[in-house]
Coordinates of C-alpha atoms in Angstrom, one line a residue:
X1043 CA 12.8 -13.4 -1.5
X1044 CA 13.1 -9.6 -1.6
X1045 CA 9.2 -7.9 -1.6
X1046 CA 8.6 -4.7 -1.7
X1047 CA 5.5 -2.3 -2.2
X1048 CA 5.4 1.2 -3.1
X1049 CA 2.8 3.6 -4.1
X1050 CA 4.4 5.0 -7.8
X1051 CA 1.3 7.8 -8.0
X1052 CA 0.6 7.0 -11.5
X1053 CA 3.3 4.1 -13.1
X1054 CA 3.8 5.6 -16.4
X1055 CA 5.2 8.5 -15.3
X1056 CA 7.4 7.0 -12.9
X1057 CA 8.1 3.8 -15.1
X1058 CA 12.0 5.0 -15.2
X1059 CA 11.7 5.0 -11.8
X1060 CA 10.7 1.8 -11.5
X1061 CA 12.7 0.0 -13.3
X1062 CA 16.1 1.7 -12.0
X1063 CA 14.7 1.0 -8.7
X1064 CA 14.0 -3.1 -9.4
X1065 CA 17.5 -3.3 -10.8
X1066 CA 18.8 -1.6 -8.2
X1067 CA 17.2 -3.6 -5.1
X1068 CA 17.8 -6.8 -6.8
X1069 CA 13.2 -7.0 -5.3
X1070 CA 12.2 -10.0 -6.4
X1071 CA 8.4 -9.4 -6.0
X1072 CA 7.1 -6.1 -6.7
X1073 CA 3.3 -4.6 -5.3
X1074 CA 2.4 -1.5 -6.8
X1075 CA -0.5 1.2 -6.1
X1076 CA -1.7 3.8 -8.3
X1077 CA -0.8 2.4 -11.5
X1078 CA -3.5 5.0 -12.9
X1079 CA -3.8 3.3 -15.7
X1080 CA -5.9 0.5 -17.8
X1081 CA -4.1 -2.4 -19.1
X1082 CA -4.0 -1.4 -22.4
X1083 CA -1.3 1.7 -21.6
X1084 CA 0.2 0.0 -18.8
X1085 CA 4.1 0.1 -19.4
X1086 CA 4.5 -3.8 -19.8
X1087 CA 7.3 -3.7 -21.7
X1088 CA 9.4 -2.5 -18.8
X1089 CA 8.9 -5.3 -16.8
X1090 CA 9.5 -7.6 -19.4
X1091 CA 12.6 -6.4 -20.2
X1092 CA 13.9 -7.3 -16.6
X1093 CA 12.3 -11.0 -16.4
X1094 CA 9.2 -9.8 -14.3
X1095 CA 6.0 -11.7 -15.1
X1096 CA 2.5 -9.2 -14.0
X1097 CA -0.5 -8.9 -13.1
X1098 CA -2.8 -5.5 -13.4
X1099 CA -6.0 -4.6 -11.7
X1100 CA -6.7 -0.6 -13.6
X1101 CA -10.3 0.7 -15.1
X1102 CA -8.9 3.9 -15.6
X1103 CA -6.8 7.1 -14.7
X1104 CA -7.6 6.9 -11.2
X1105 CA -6.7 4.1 -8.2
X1106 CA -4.9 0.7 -10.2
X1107 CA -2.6 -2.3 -7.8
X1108 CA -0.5 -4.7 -9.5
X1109 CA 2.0 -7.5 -8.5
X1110 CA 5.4 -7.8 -10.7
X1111 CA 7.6 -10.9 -10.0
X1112 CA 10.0 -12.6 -11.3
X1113 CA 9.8 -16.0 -9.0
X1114 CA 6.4 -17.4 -10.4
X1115 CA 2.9 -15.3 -10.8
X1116 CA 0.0 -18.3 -10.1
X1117 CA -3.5 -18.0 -9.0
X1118 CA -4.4 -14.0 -9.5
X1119 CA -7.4 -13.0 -8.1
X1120 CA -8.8 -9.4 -8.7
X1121 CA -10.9 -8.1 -5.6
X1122 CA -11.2 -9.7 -2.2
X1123 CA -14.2 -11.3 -1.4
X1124 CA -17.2 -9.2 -0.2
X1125 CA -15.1 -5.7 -1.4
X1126 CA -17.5 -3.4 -1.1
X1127 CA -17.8 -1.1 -4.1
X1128 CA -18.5 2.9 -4.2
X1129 CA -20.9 5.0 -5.2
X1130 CA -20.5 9.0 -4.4
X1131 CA -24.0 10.8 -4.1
X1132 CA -26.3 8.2 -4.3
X1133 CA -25.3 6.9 -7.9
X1134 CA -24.9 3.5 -8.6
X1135 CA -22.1 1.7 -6.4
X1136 CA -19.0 0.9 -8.5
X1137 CA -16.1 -1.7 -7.8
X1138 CA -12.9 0.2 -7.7
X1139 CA -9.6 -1.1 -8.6
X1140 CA -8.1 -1.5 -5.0
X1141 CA -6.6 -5.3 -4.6
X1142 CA -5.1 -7.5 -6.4
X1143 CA -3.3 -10.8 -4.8
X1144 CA -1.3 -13.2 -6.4
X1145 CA 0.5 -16.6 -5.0
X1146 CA 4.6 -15.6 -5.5
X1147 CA 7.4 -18.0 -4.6
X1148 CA 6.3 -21.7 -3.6
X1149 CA 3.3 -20.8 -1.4
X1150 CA 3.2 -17.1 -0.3
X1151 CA 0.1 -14.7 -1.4
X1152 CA 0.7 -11.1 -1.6
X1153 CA -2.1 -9.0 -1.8
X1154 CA -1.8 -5.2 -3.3
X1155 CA -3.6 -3.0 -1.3
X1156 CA -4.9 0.3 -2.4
X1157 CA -6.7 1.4 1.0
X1158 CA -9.4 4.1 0.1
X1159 CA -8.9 7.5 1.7
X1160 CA -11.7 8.8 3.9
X1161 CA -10.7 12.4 2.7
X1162 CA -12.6 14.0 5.4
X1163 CA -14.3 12.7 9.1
X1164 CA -18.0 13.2 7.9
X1165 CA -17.3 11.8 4.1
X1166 CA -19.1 9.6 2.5
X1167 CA -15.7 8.1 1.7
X1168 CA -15.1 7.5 5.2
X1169 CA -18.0 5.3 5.7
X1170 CA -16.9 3.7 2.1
X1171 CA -13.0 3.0 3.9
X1172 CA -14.3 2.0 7.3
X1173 CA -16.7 -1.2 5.5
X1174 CA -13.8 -1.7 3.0
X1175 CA -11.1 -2.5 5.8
X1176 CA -13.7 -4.4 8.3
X1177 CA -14.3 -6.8 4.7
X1178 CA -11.1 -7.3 4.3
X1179 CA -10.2 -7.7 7.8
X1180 CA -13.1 -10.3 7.7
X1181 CA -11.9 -12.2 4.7
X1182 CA -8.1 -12.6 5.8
X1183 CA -9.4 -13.8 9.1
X1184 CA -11.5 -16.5 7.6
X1185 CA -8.6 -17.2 5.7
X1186 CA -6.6 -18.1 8.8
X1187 CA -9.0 -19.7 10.9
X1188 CA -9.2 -22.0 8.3
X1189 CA -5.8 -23.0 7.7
X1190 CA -3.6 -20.8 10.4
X1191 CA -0.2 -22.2 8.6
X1192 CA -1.0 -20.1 5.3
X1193 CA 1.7 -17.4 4.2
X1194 CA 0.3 -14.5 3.5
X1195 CA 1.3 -10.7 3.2
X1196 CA -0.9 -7.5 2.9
X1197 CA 0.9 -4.9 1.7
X1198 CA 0.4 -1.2 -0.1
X1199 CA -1.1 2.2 1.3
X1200 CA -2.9 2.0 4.3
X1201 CA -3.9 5.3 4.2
X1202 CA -3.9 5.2 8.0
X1203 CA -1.1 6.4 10.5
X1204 CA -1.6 4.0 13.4
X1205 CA 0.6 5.9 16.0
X1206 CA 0.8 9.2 17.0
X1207 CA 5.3 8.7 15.7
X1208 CA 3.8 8.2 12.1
X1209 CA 3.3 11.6 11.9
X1210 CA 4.8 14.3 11.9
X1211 CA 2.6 16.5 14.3
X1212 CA 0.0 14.8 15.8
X1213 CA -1.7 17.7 17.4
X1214 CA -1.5 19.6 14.0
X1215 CA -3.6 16.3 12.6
X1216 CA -6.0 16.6 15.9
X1217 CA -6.2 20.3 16.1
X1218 CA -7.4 20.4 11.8
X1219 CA -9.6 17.3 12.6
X1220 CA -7.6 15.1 9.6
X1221 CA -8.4 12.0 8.5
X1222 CA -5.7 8.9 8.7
X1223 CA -5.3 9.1 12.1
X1224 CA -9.1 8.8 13.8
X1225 CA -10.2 6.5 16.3
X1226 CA -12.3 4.3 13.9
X1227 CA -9.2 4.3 11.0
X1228 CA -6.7 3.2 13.8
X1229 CA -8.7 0.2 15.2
X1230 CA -9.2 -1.4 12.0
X1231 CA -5.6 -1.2 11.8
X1232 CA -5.1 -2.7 15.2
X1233 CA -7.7 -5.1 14.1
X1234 CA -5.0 -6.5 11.4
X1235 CA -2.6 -6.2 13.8
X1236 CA -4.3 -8.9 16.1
X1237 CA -3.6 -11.6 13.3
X1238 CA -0.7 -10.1 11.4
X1239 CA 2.4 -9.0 12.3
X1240 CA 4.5 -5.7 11.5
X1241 CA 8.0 -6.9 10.4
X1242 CA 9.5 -3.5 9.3
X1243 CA 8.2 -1.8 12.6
X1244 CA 10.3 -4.1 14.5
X1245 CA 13.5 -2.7 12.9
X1246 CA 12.7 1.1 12.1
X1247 CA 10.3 2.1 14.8
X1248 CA 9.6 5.5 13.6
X1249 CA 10.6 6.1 9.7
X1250 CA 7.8 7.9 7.7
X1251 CA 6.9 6.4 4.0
X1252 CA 4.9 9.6 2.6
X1253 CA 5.7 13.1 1.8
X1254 CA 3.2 15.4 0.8
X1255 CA 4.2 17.7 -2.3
X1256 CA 2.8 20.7 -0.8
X1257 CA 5.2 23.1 2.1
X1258 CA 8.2 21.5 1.2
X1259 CA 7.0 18.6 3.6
X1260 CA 10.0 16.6 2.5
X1261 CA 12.6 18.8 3.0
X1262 CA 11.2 19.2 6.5
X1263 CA 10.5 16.0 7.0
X1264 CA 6.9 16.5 7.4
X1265 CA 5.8 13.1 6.8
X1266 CA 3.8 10.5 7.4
X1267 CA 4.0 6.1 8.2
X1268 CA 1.4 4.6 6.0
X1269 CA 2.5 2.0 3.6
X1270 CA 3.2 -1.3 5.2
X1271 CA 3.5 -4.9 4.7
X1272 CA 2.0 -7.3 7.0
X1273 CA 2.7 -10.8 7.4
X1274 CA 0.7 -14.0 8.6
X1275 CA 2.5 -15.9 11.8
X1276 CA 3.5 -18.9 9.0
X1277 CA 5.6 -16.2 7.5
X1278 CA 9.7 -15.5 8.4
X1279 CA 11.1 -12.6 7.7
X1280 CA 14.7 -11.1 7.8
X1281 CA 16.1 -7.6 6.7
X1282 CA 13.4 -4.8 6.4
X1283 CA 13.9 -1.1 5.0
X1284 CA 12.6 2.2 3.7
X1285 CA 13.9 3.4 0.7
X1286 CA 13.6 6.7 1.4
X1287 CA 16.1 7.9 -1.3
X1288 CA 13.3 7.3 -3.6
X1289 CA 11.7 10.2 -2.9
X1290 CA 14.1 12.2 -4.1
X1291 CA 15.7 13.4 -7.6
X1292 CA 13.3 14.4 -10.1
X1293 CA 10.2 13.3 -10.5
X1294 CA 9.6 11.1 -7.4
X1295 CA 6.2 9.7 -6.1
X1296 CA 5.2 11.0 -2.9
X1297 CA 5.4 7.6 -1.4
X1298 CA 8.8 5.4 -1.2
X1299 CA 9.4 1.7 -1.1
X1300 CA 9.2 -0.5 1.7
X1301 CA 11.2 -3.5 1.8
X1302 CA 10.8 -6.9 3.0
X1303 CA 13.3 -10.2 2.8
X1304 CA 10.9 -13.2 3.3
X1305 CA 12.8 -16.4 4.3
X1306 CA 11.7 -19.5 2.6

């Protein structure tokens, strides 16, 4: 089984995209982030054209995960337990549309992950990404103390650069005091990382999966490492890869694919 997860930055405008790049990769399991849409104008018709069954999590123009696949769709579930929801200046919290999970295959469960970005140290939003990721981290763990043979994968925008080689410049990052790559956002990566493993680290040690628009970052290579997929210990993996190539030609997201082969 081919799975892949990308960040499209808003799937209706990159819907072409899409669906070249499923017929192109021969992925068999599709997660998506910033769908930035609701499911009324999501672009179903493009997946159903190319055998893909789907599931969409989307309130609005903003945030949206979904799973396309075309080897079974069972047992959807929208939010992970105890996700905690936002609310920006004191108004009341909301739940945002940051993970959907699915069961794909025989037995494996993806979740799509939209991590929320902290935007700045002292933001609100930090706090709001920092109790997201220790829920989640909490949940998954539960999840395999309870039966440690489960197959899972977590996979999407991290929004966090756990090494200084997944960006660019570090000391540009530390000397503007930027968020993705603090002390607090990197251990609760490394917190994952004490029950999941890394499969597509383990073949491309330093490859970056963002791009910011901006300075001609891509050009430069000015990127960053922060979409990943991360797989339980009951799961067996093969080939990884980064399709960079997506991000270029007209109209490209800022993020590109990763790539997975799971083994059955």
């Amino acid at each position: 089984m081919k799975l892949a997860t990308w960040n499209v930055n808003s799937l209706r405008a990159r819907a072409d995209r899409v669906e070249d790049f499923l017929e192109r990769s021969d992925t068999d399991v599709l997660a998506i982030q910033e769908t930035k849409c609701k499911d009324e104008n999501f672009p179903w018709e493009v997946f159903e054209r190319l055998g893909y069954a789907v599931a969409h999590f989307g309130f609005n123009q903003w945030n949206g995960v979904a799973i396309a696949s075309r080897v079974g769709l069972t047992d959807v579930q929208r939010t992970f337990p105890g996700q905690p929801a936002f609310g920006k200046g004191g108004h009341d919290p909301v739940q945002e549309a940051r993970a959907i999970s699915a069961v794909v295959g025989e037995d494996l469960r993806v979740w799509s992950l939209y991590v929320p970005n902290g935007r700045a140290l002292n933001d609100e939003h930090m706090a709001y990404k920092l109790n997201w990721l220790d829920a989640l981290r909490e949940h998954i763990g539960a999840e395999l103390d309870e039966n440690p043979q489960q197959k899972l994968a977590l996979v999407g925008d991290w929004n966090i650069a756990p090494y200084d080689q997944d960006v660019w410049d570090i000391e540009f990052f530390y000397e503007n005091e930027m968020t993705h790559v603090s002390a607090p956002e990197r251990e609760r990566f490394h917190a994952f990382e004490e029950i999941l493993h890394d499969p597509v680290r383990d073949q491309h040690e330093q490859a970056f999966t963002y791009w910011d628009y901006q300075k001609l970052r891509f050009p430069k290579n000015e990127g960053m490492r922060i979409d990943f997929a991360l797989v339980s210990p009951a799961v067996s993996t093969g080939e990884t890869m980064i399709d960079r190539d997506e991000r270029k030609g007209k109209g490209p997201s800022d993020h590109v694919p990763v790539i997975v082969e799971v083994c059955s």
